[in-house]
Amino acid sequence: MRELKDIVEAITADMAKQAERGQVADYIPALARVHPSRFGIAVITADGETIAAGDAGMPFSVQSVSKVFTLTMALNRLGTALWKRVGREPSGSAFNSIVQLESEQGIPRNPFINAGAIAVSDALLAGHDARETIGDILRFVRFLAEDDGVEIDSEVAHSEAATGFRNFALANYMKAFGNLENPVEDALKVYFHQCALTMTCRQLAMAGRYLMNAGIHPATQEAVVPPERARRINALMLTCGHYDGSGEFAYRVGIPGKSGVGGGILAVVPGKASIAVWSPGLNDRGNSKLGSLALERLAEATSWSVFTA
Amino acid sequence: MRELKDIVEAITADMAKQAERGQVADYIPALARVHPSRFGIAVITADGETIAAGDAGMPFSVQSVSKVFTLTMALNRLGTALWKRVGREPSGSAFNSIVQLESEQGIPRNPFINAGAIAVSDALLAGHDARETIGDILRFVRFLAEDDGVEIDSEVAHSEAATGFRNFALANYMKAFGNLENPVEDALKVYFHQCALTMTCRQLAMAGRYLMNAGIHPATQEAVVPPERARRINALMLTCGHYDGSGEFAYRVGIPGKSGVGGGILAVVPGKASIAVWSPGLNDRGNSKLGSLALERLAEATSWSVFTA
Amino acid sequence: MRELKDIVEAITADMAKQAERGQVADYIPALARVHPSRFGIAVITADGETIAAGDAGMPFSVQSVSKVFTLTMALNRLGTALWKRVGREPSGSAFNSIVQLESEQGIPRNPFINAGAIAVSDALLAGHDARETIGDILRFVRFLAEDDGVEIDSEVAHSEAATGFRNFALANYMKAFGNLENPVEDALKVYFHQCALTMTCRQLAMAGRYLMNAGIHPATQEAVVPPERARRINALMLTCGHYDGSGEFAYRVGIPGKSGVGGGILAVVPGKASIAVWSPGLNDRGNSKLGSLALERLAEATSWSVFTA
Amino acid sequence: MRELKDIVEAITADMAKQAERGQVADYIPALARVHPSRFGIAVITADGETIAAGDAGMPFSVQSVSKVFTLTMALNRLGTALWKRVGREPSGSAFNSIVQLESEQGIPRNPFINAGAIAVSDALLAGHDARETIGDILRFVRFLAEDDGVEIDSEVAHSEAATGFRNFALANYMKAFGNLENPVEDALKVYFHQCALTMTCRQLAMAGRYLMNAGIHPATQEAVVPPERARRINALMLTCGHYDGSGEFAYRVGIPGKSGVGGGILAVVPGKASIAVWSPGLNDRGNSKLGSLALERLAEATSWSVFTA
């Protein structure tokens, strides 16, 4: 393949020319004021090379991308007991649908839709103080990213709490089925703060390295998770990481990924690369429009799809 | 890794000891009379080696596994126009659910649920005679398998037609939305006959080789499909190939696969292997119980999961 | 109250001036070619007076209004055993929805939605020939109307059969759940022919007299049904007679009624009147727009709402 | 008919002998501790006679029966503008279902399911203090019942608030669609307190008199509502007053009624009687089992069904 650097730069240049950039999320001010022209990408390869382009150094709200990290924490703490409270199947419906919860008795379909991530937040709390749990999450992500510059934007967290009526509905609904152990307010406090994590593409790609690396933290050579857990988290990202656009992303890009409504996507090529892209405009399934397109181009140019012979 | 032959034989021996073998489908006599003790496996590697064990030479009804081949044919004939009539997302519901068709205007979620495969059958017809289309399908699968012993069991096809009221419902429902072009009876005739394909594990693994091989038929070196189409069919198998157990299969096995209610599974490891397993007992999602378990063991022993670093 | 005749004539004159007349059903030619300006009304009082106005003598396709008569026949033949196969609750969804059938195992919510009426048709067949059963229905309606001019329009029946894919879907779906005893084709043949009954407002109001009259046929003084059955059929008409607009009709008009897609409505004021109105334009719930409005005016002027003190 | 007093006493005696009394609601302590043997009935006729039997003087939690009174207040304050925020159709699903809210954009189907009554509570608030609104409701019901002994049980209200996660979910969900104007907590405070109204059968039958009486308060001859509004509230009670058992109640009893999970039912025979029954055991649709049966017997003996000729 061409030099990776050339590929990434060509894609970045091409993205700058795209006229149709999707809709920037506007349900909270902090997201609404991001300019649609932003595009950043950072690729960290298995041998440690980092290639970054565009707005790769600009912090953005990672939103649901954070669900990968909280799922990792929850699996490390609870092991497979977590799967009693959340499923592992694609949802077949929108990210914030409540219909499935009714027919499936308060068990969310997977940890990457909102209800599932709220259940994971609740599992992380386990009777602890919400603030403490939020601190744990922040420390974990900083450790993964090797960067204490990762922050939680409390304005975002508070805006989410003030407008997140659907999430309050989802949480109360699960509570009604006995699938939240802690007060709804505490589980949501953790959830809203994890969604308010603010990271750059560089930081996000750094934080995702253990997933391309069989669970090993490249710096410390410590096992963040055992290899089979890394593999399984990757599988969940592929089948469920893009809400009701997961099938489409697998079809076009073919790389495990997790998107957020802030326009970020973390994508993991097992054994090869950890990638973060960011462009705030979203497609009709709520995933970054140019982020998805950039990853499709990258997968094509590099043959990084996991489905490639 | 250990010798592949040893791995396959150890798995086969282990499967013979399993007490819980699932429920054999009993909605038609030809399926109901298959003995639950059956287990077969055939693995064909990229370098052409074939390893088979157990009942690998015994013909069984491939049922929905055939949907991989008819999808391939339809994509070759219609190209991306096919995607106007069927989606590419996991369904989030049972294989024969009709609910989604109502809310999504007669467009099935993917080509591997029943409704989607009926739409594909209709697309293959394209005004031709049903019998002719059925002949085309049989010839295509024989060509892929390099084996003229592949047959269509007309007893099965007729039983399916006589009892397949849900499929008649799905087809009529799509017809009501204008998503079938041919008479319902013709589309279903093609569908019931493709499901009645009878193959051995060896034949099925042979027929799947193009999908591990970037679309190339290993014998003729002819492109059955372009490489990107092979990749995309693999992606669809991973996200949608096991009905509402697709997420679970991806999580546990991590290999693109397509199951059938006859107990067969075709699994494709891009660049490495085409695998067919067969055990007639089904789990509660309608996928082969021991077939899934055997593939999980095989993926573990070989590190063939596409999510492995 | 004013003279009933004056009221009816004033309403008829007012209806002629209405500009918004709804959409005429156009899914089959025989319905599509009816002129939207048509409006007829016939009121038959308990003491035998008949008041008719407008196009009250013009035959139209009664469509789903016929479900009242077939329900009556089926209850007379099967008694309460019928209720094992069809419910008595409003559906909360469109007349031809299939979603409810999936969650409720093939048991339609009530006998007035399509699926329910198909189940009733099947119950009427009870192993007999479809043609014979259709003859029984026609004779029963002629007997009720005291008019051998009531006909079944075979062009309409054939058009329904040729385009009724949703009804084929519903019937096959129920068959899959074991809720049809006869071949799908036979049950639908009966169903399509009952819907093709062609009657004038006069004939329809005549046919409905037993329901205002405690089940007694006014001419013969014979009990068509026992009084409690007449009462219960009226109750079903009130809660379920206008598909997903039944609540609205009860709220506005307050009289048990059954509408048809041909624009007819049969309305029954227990102890007081049997009323038929017809205007082919439909509102967004599929009920006659002016027919509903005329009945609302009539109920207001006469205090015939069953909810009036 | 027999003397009404004899009928009521015979029914009461018969109810005492019933072995199957349904399940007493146990989701809050105050309901769970009510003895299943309780049965009370009070009938107030249009000419002012009161007939009471059994536990007609024992206070119970009226729960959802209160929705009739808050709907009346809201219609008086907002008029038909209320119908922009809540529908008038039977729901076709359980009293606390959230599924319909998703497909119908946060507009509850009718004011008698939980979501609908919460929307009505919110409409009543209209920016006022919750406590003030609760006071208004209490005063209104005391005025209707001519009895200052009607109370709100604050233990019940607090228990509801502490366990009512589904109601919190419904309220937040409507808030997400913009269908609550006030803070969720305030709307629910009003809702939980209205459900905590504690009344005897006598008081409840007294309070319902305006609905049998064309909207007129029998004591003051004041119009509580105009006659057409009384009629329409009766219609809503008939089509929607017993959750997903409304069709069944109309079929068997044929009288407008509203049930509550405390086991009470208010039933209104226009022009003839206001009836309250109470028995705490519920049937599988959440309506009083013996209350329904007693009303069926009463309707039969008195010919009070609105569907009777």
JSON list of C-alpha atoms in Angstrom, two decimals, chain B residues 63-194:
[
{"chain": "B", "resi": 63, "resn": "GLN", "atom": "CA", "xyz": [-32.04, -24.22, 4.24]},
{"chain": "B", "resi": 64, "resn": "SER", "atom": "CA", "xyz": [-31.08, -20.58, 4.92]},
{"chain": "B", "resi": 65, "resn": "VAL", "atom": "CA", "xyz": [-27.39, -21.15, 4.27]},
{"chain": "B", "resi": 66, "resn": "SER", "atom": "CA", "xyz": [-28.43, -21.01, 0.63]},
{"chain": "B", "resi": 67, "resn": "LYS", "atom": "CA", "xyz": [-29.23, -17.32, 1.10]},
{"chain": "B", "resi": 68, "resn": "VAL", "atom": "CA", "xyz": [-25.51, -16.56, 0.78]},
{"chain": "B", "resi": 69, "resn": "PHE", "atom": "CA", "xyz": [-25.45, -18.00, -2.71]},
{"chain": "B", "resi": 70, "resn": "THR", "atom": "CA", "xyz": [-28.65, -16.40, -3.94]},
{"chain": "B", "resi": 71, "resn": "LEU", "atom": "CA", "xyz": [-27.51, -13.05, -2.55]},
{"chain": "B", "resi": 72, "resn": "THR", "atom": "CA", "xyz": [-24.29, -13.47, -4.49]},
{"chain": "B", "resi": 73, "resn": "MET", "atom": "CA", "xyz": [-26.21, -14.22, -7.68]},
{"chain": "B", "resi": 74, "resn": "ALA", "atom": "CA", "xyz": [-28.57, -11.29, -7.18]},
{"chain": "B", "resi": 75, "resn": "LEU", "atom": "CA", "xyz": [-25.72, -8.85, -6.54]},
{"chain": "B", "resi": 76, "resn": "ASN", "atom": "CA", "xyz": [-23.98, -10.08, -9.67]},
{"chain": "B", "resi": 77, "resn": "ARG", "atom": "CA", "xyz": [-27.14, -9.54, -11.71]},
{"chain": "B", "resi": 78, "resn": "LEU", "atom": "CA", "xyz": [-28.54, -6.35, -10.22]},
{"chain": "B", "resi": 79, "resn": "GLY", "atom": "CA", "xyz": [-25.54, -4.72, -8.54]},
{"chain": "B", "resi": 80, "resn": "THR", "atom": "CA", "xyz": [-26.33, -2.14, -5.91]},
{"chain": "B", "resi": 81, "resn": "ALA", "atom": "CA", "xyz": [-29.87, -1.70, -7.26]},
{"chain": "B", "resi": 82, "resn": "LEU", "atom": "CA", "xyz": [-30.69, -4.70, -5.09]},
{"chain": "B", "resi": 83, "resn": "TRP", "atom": "CA", "xyz": [-30.28, -2.50, -2.01]},
{"chain": "B", "resi": 84, "resn": "LYS", "atom": "CA", "xyz": [-33.35, -0.51, -2.93]},
{"chain": "B", "resi": 85, "resn": "ARG", "atom": "CA", "xyz": [-35.39, -3.57, -2.08]},
{"chain": "B", "resi": 86, "resn": "VAL", "atom": "CA", "xyz": [-33.64, -4.94, 0.97]},
{"chain": "B", "resi": 87, "resn": "GLY", "atom": "CA", "xyz": [-31.59, -3.35, 3.74]},
{"chain": "B", "resi": 88, "resn": "ARG", "atom": "CA", "xyz": [-28.24, -4.17, 5.30]},
{"chain": "B", "resi": 89, "resn": "GLU", "atom": "CA", "xyz": [-28.98, -3.90, 8.99]},
{"chain": "B", "resi": 90, "resn": "PRO", "atom": "CA", "xyz": [-29.43, -6.58, 11.65]},
{"chain": "B", "resi": 91, "resn": "SER", "atom": "CA", "xyz": [-33.11, -7.06, 12.29]},
{"chain": "B", "resi": 92, "resn": "GLY", "atom": "CA", "xyz": [-33.31, -7.06, 16.06]},
{"chain": "B", "resi": 93, "resn": "SER", "atom": "CA", "xyz": [-36.11, -9.59, 15.84]},
{"chain": "B", "resi": 94, "resn": "ALA", "atom": "CA", "xyz": [-36.90, -13.17, 14.94]},
{"chain": "B", "resi": 95, "resn": "PHE", "atom": "CA", "xyz": [-36.10, -14.60, 11.51]},
{"chain": "B", "resi": 96, "resn": "ASN", "atom": "CA", "xyz": [-39.73, -14.64, 10.46]},
{"chain": "B", "resi": 97, "resn": "SER", "atom": "CA", "xyz": [-40.98, -11.45, 12.11]},
{"chain": "B", "resi": 98, "resn": "ILE", "atom": "CA", "xyz": [-43.41, -9.39, 10.11]},
{"chain": "B", "resi": 99, "resn": "VAL", "atom": "CA", "xyz": [-43.53, -6.40, 12.47]},
{"chain": "B", "resi": 100, "resn": "GLN", "atom": "CA", "xyz": [-40.54, -4.67, 10.96]},
{"chain": "B", "resi": 101, "resn": "LEU", "atom": "CA", "xyz": [-42.03, -4.91, 7.47]},
{"chain": "B", "resi": 102, "resn": "GLU", "atom": "CA", "xyz": [-44.99, -2.84, 8.59]},
{"chain": "B", "resi": 103, "resn": "SER", "atom": "CA", "xyz": [-42.96, -0.02, 10.11]},
{"chain": "B", "resi": 104, "resn": "GLU", "atom": "CA", "xyz": [-40.42, -0.02, 7.29]},
{"chain": "B", "resi": 105, "resn": "GLN", "atom": "CA", "xyz": [-42.85, -0.14, 4.39]},
{"chain": "B", "resi": 106, "resn": "GLY", "atom": "CA", "xyz": [-42.22, -3.60, 3.08]},
{"chain": "B", "resi": 107, "resn": "ILE", "atom": "CA", "xyz": [-38.42, -3.31, 2.88]},
{"chain": "B", "resi": 108, "resn": "PRO", "atom": "CA", "xyz": [-36.83, -6.22, 4.77]},
{"chain": "B", "resi": 109, "resn": "ARG", "atom": "CA", "xyz": [-33.91, -5.32, 7.00]},
{"chain": "B", "resi": 110, "resn": "ASN", "atom": "CA", "xyz": [-31.38, -7.64, 5.37]},
{"chain": "B", "resi": 111, "resn": "PRO", "atom": "CA", "xyz": [-31.13, -10.42, 2.80]},
{"chain": "B", "resi": 112, "resn": "PHE", "atom": "CA", "xyz": [-30.65, -13.16, 5.39]},
{"chain": "B", "resi": 113, "resn": "ILE", "atom": "CA", "xyz": [-33.99, -13.00, 7.20]},
{"chain": "B", "resi": 114, "resn": "ASN", "atom": "CA", "xyz": [-36.82, -14.80, 5.44]},
{"chain": "B", "resi": 115, "resn": "ALA", "atom": "CA", "xyz": [-38.48, -11.70, 4.02]},
{"chain": "B", "resi": 116, "resn": "GLY", "atom": "CA", "xyz": [-35.17, -10.44, 2.67]},
{"chain": "B", "resi": 117, "resn": "ALA", "atom": "CA", "xyz": [-34.37, -13.73, 1.01]},
{"chain": "B", "resi": 118, "resn": "ILE", "atom": "CA", "xyz": [-37.82, -13.83, -0.58]},
{"chain": "B", "resi": 119, "resn": "ALA", "atom": "CA", "xyz": [-37.17, -10.36, -2.00]},
{"chain": "B", "resi": 120, "resn": "VAL", "atom": "CA", "xyz": [-33.84, -11.63, -3.33]},
{"chain": "B", "resi": 121, "resn": "SER", "atom": "CA", "xyz": [-35.62, -14.63, -4.91]},
{"chain": "B", "resi": 122, "resn": "ASP", "atom": "CA", "xyz": [-38.02, -12.24, -6.56]},
{"chain": "B", "resi": 123, "resn": "ALA", "atom": "CA", "xyz": [-35.11, -10.15, -7.83]},
{"chain": "B", "resi": 124, "resn": "LEU", "atom": "CA", "xyz": [-33.49, -13.28, -9.28]},
{"chain": "B", "resi": 125, "resn": "LEU", "atom": "CA", "xyz": [-36.67, -14.18, -11.13]},
{"chain": "B", "resi": 126, "resn": "ALA", "atom": "CA", "xyz": [-36.80, -10.89, -13.00]},
{"chain": "B", "resi": 127, "resn": "GLY", "atom": "CA", "xyz": [-39.59, -12.10, -15.21]},
{"chain": "B", "resi": 128, "resn": "HIS", "atom": "CA", "xyz": [-38.09, -15.49, -15.92]},
{"chain": "B", "resi": 129, "resn": "ASP", "atom": "CA", "xyz": [-39.74, -18.78, -15.27]},
{"chain": "B", "resi": 130, "resn": "ALA", "atom": "CA", "xyz": [-39.41, -20.00, -11.67]},
{"chain": "B", "resi": 131, "resn": "ARG", "atom": "CA", "xyz": [-38.16, -23.40, -12.78]},
{"chain": "B", "resi": 132, "resn": "GLU", "atom": "CA", "xyz": [-35.46, -21.80, -14.89]},
{"chain": "B", "resi": 133, "resn": "THR", "atom": "CA", "xyz": [-34.32, -19.64, -11.98]},
{"chain": "B", "resi": 134, "resn": "ILE", "atom": "CA", "xyz": [-34.23, -22.66, -9.70]},
{"chain": "B", "resi": 135, "resn": "GLY", "atom": "CA", "xyz": [-32.07, -24.38, -12.30]},
{"chain": "B", "resi": 136, "resn": "ASP", "atom": "CA", "xyz": [-29.75, -21.38, -12.36]},
{"chain": "B", "resi": 137, "resn": "ILE", "atom": "CA", "xyz": [-29.34, -21.52, -8.60]},
{"chain": "B", "resi": 138, "resn": "LEU", "atom": "CA", "xyz": [-28.60, -25.23, -8.62]},
{"chain": "B", "resi": 139, "resn": "ARG", "atom": "CA", "xyz": [-26.06, -24.83, -11.39]},
{"chain": "B", "resi": 140, "resn": "PHE", "atom": "CA", "xyz": [-24.39, -21.95, -9.57]},
{"chain": "B", "resi": 141, "resn": "VAL", "atom": "CA", "xyz": [-24.01, -23.89, -6.34]},
{"chain": "B", "resi": 142, "resn": "ARG", "atom": "CA", "xyz": [-22.73, -26.96, -8.19]},
{"chain": "B", "resi": 143, "resn": "PHE", "atom": "CA", "xyz": [-20.21, -24.76, -9.95]},
{"chain": "B", "resi": 144, "resn": "LEU", "atom": "CA", "xyz": [-19.07, -23.25, -6.65]},
{"chain": "B", "resi": 145, "resn": "ALA", "atom": "CA", "xyz": [-18.84, -26.67, -5.01]},
{"chain": "B", "resi": 146, "resn": "GLU", "atom": "CA", "xyz": [-17.33, -28.29, -8.11]},
{"chain": "B", "resi": 147, "resn": "ASP", "atom": "CA", "xyz": [-19.77, -31.10, -7.48]},
{"chain": "B", "resi": 148, "resn": "ASP", "atom": "CA", "xyz": [-22.78, -32.13, -9.52]},
{"chain": "B", "resi": 149, "resn": "GLY", "atom": "CA", "xyz": [-23.96, -34.23, -6.62]},
{"chain": "B", "resi": 150, "resn": "VAL", "atom": "CA", "xyz": [-25.53, -31.15, -5.04]},
{"chain": "B", "resi": 151, "resn": "GLU", "atom": "CA", "xyz": [-29.29, -31.62, -5.31]},
{"chain": "B", "resi": 152, "resn": "ILE", "atom": "CA", "xyz": [-32.57, -29.93, -4.51]},
{"chain": "B", "resi": 153, "resn": "ASP", "atom": "CA", "xyz": [-34.85, -32.16, -2.44]},
{"chain": "B", "resi": 154, "resn": "SER", "atom": "CA", "xyz": [-38.27, -31.70, -3.95]},
{"chain": "B", "resi": 155, "resn": "GLU", "atom": "CA", "xyz": [-39.98, -33.37, -0.99]},
{"chain": "B", "resi": 156, "resn": "VAL", "atom": "CA", "xyz": [-38.54, -30.63, 1.20]},
{"chain": "B", "resi": 157, "resn": "ALA", "atom": "CA", "xyz": [-39.55, -27.91, -1.24]},
{"chain": "B", "resi": 158, "resn": "HIS", "atom": "CA", "xyz": [-43.11, -29.18, -1.35]},
{"chain": "B", "resi": 159, "resn": "SER", "atom": "CA", "xyz": [-43.34, -29.55, 2.42]},
{"chain": "B", "resi": 160, "resn": "GLU", "atom": "CA", "xyz": [-42.11, -25.99, 2.82]},
{"chain": "B", "resi": 161, "resn": "ALA", "atom": "CA", "xyz": [-44.73, -24.77, 0.38]},
{"chain": "B", "resi": 162, "resn": "ALA", "atom": "CA", "xyz": [-47.48, -26.72, 2.11]},
{"chain": "B", "resi": 163, "resn": "THR", "atom": "CA", "xyz": [-46.69, -25.41, 5.59]},
{"chain": "B", "resi": 164, "resn": "GLY", "atom": "CA", "xyz": [-44.97, -22.10, 4.97]},
{"chain": "B", "resi": 165, "resn": "PHE", "atom": "CA", "xyz": [-47.87, -19.84, 5.84]},
{"chain": "B", "resi": 166, "resn": "ARG", "atom": "CA", "xyz": [-45.61, -17.30, 7.50]},
{"chain": "B", "resi": 167, "resn": "ASN", "atom": "CA", "xyz": [-43.54, -17.07, 4.37]},
{"chain": "B", "resi": 168, "resn": "PHE", "atom": "CA", "xyz": [-46.72, -16.65, 2.32]},
{"chain": "B", "resi": 169, "resn": "ALA", "atom": "CA", "xyz": [-47.67, -13.89, 4.73]},
{"chain": "B", "resi": 170, "resn": "LEU", "atom": "CA", "xyz": [-44.29, -12.16, 4.41]},
{"chain": "B", "resi": 171, "resn": "ALA", "atom": "CA", "xyz": [-44.35, -12.39, 0.62]},
{"chain": "B", "resi": 172, "resn": "ASN", "atom": "CA", "xyz": [-47.90, -11.08, 0.31]},
{"chain": "B", "resi": 173, "resn": "TYR", "atom": "CA", "xyz": [-47.08, -8.29, 2.71]},
{"chain": "B", "resi": 174, "resn": "MET", "atom": "CA", "xyz": [-44.11, -7.19, 0.62]},
{"chain": "B", "resi": 175, "resn": "LYS", "atom": "CA", "xyz": [-46.25, -7.51, -2.49]},
{"chain": "B", "resi": 176, "resn": "ALA", "atom": "CA", "xyz": [-48.77, -5.16, -0.86]},
{"chain": "B", "resi": 177, "resn": "PHE", "atom": "CA", "xyz": [-45.99, -2.58, -0.55]},
{"chain": "B", "resi": 178, "resn": "GLY", "atom": "CA", "xyz": [-44.92, -3.15, -4.15]},
{"chain": "B", "resi": 179, "resn": "ASN", "atom": "CA", "xyz": [-41.67, -4.83, -3.14]},
{"chain": "B", "resi": 180, "resn": "LEU", "atom": "CA", "xyz": [-42.24, -8.01, -5.16]},
{"chain": "B", "resi": 181, "resn": "GLU", "atom": "CA", "xyz": [-42.30, -7.72, -8.93]},
{"chain": "B", "resi": 182, "resn": "ASN", "atom": "CA", "xyz": [-43.33, -11.26, -9.73]},
{"chain": "B", "resi": 183, "resn": "PRO", "atom": "CA", "xyz": [-46.35, -13.26, -8.59]},
{"chain": "B", "resi": 184, "resn": "VAL", "atom": "CA", "xyz": [-46.04, -14.26, -4.94]},
{"chain": "B", "resi": 185, "resn": "GLU", "atom": "CA", "xyz": [-46.25, -17.93, -5.90]},
{"chain": "B", "resi": 186, "resn": "ASP", "atom": "CA", "xyz": [-43.26, -17.66, -8.22]},
{"chain": "B", "resi": 187, "resn": "ALA", "atom": "CA", "xyz": [-41.04, -15.83, -5.76]},
{"chain": "B", "resi": 188, "resn": "LEU", "atom": "CA", "xyz": [-41.91, -18.37, -3.08]},
{"chain": "B", "resi": 189, "resn": "LYS", "atom": "CA", "xyz": [-41.35, -21.30, -5.44]},
{"chain": "B", "resi": 190, "resn": "VAL", "atom": "CA", "xyz": [-37.81, -20.09, -5.99]},
{"chain": "B", "resi": 191, "resn": "TYR", "atom": "CA", "xyz": [-37.40, -19.45, -2.26]},
{"chain": "B", "resi": 192, "resn": "PHE", "atom": "CA", "xyz": [-38.69, -22.84, -1.16]},
{"chain": "B", "resi": 193, "resn": "HIS", "atom": "CA", "xyz": [-36.52, -24.64, -3.68]},
{"chain": "B", "resi": 194, "resn": "GLN", "atom": "CA", "xyz": [-33.34, -22.81, -2.73]}
]
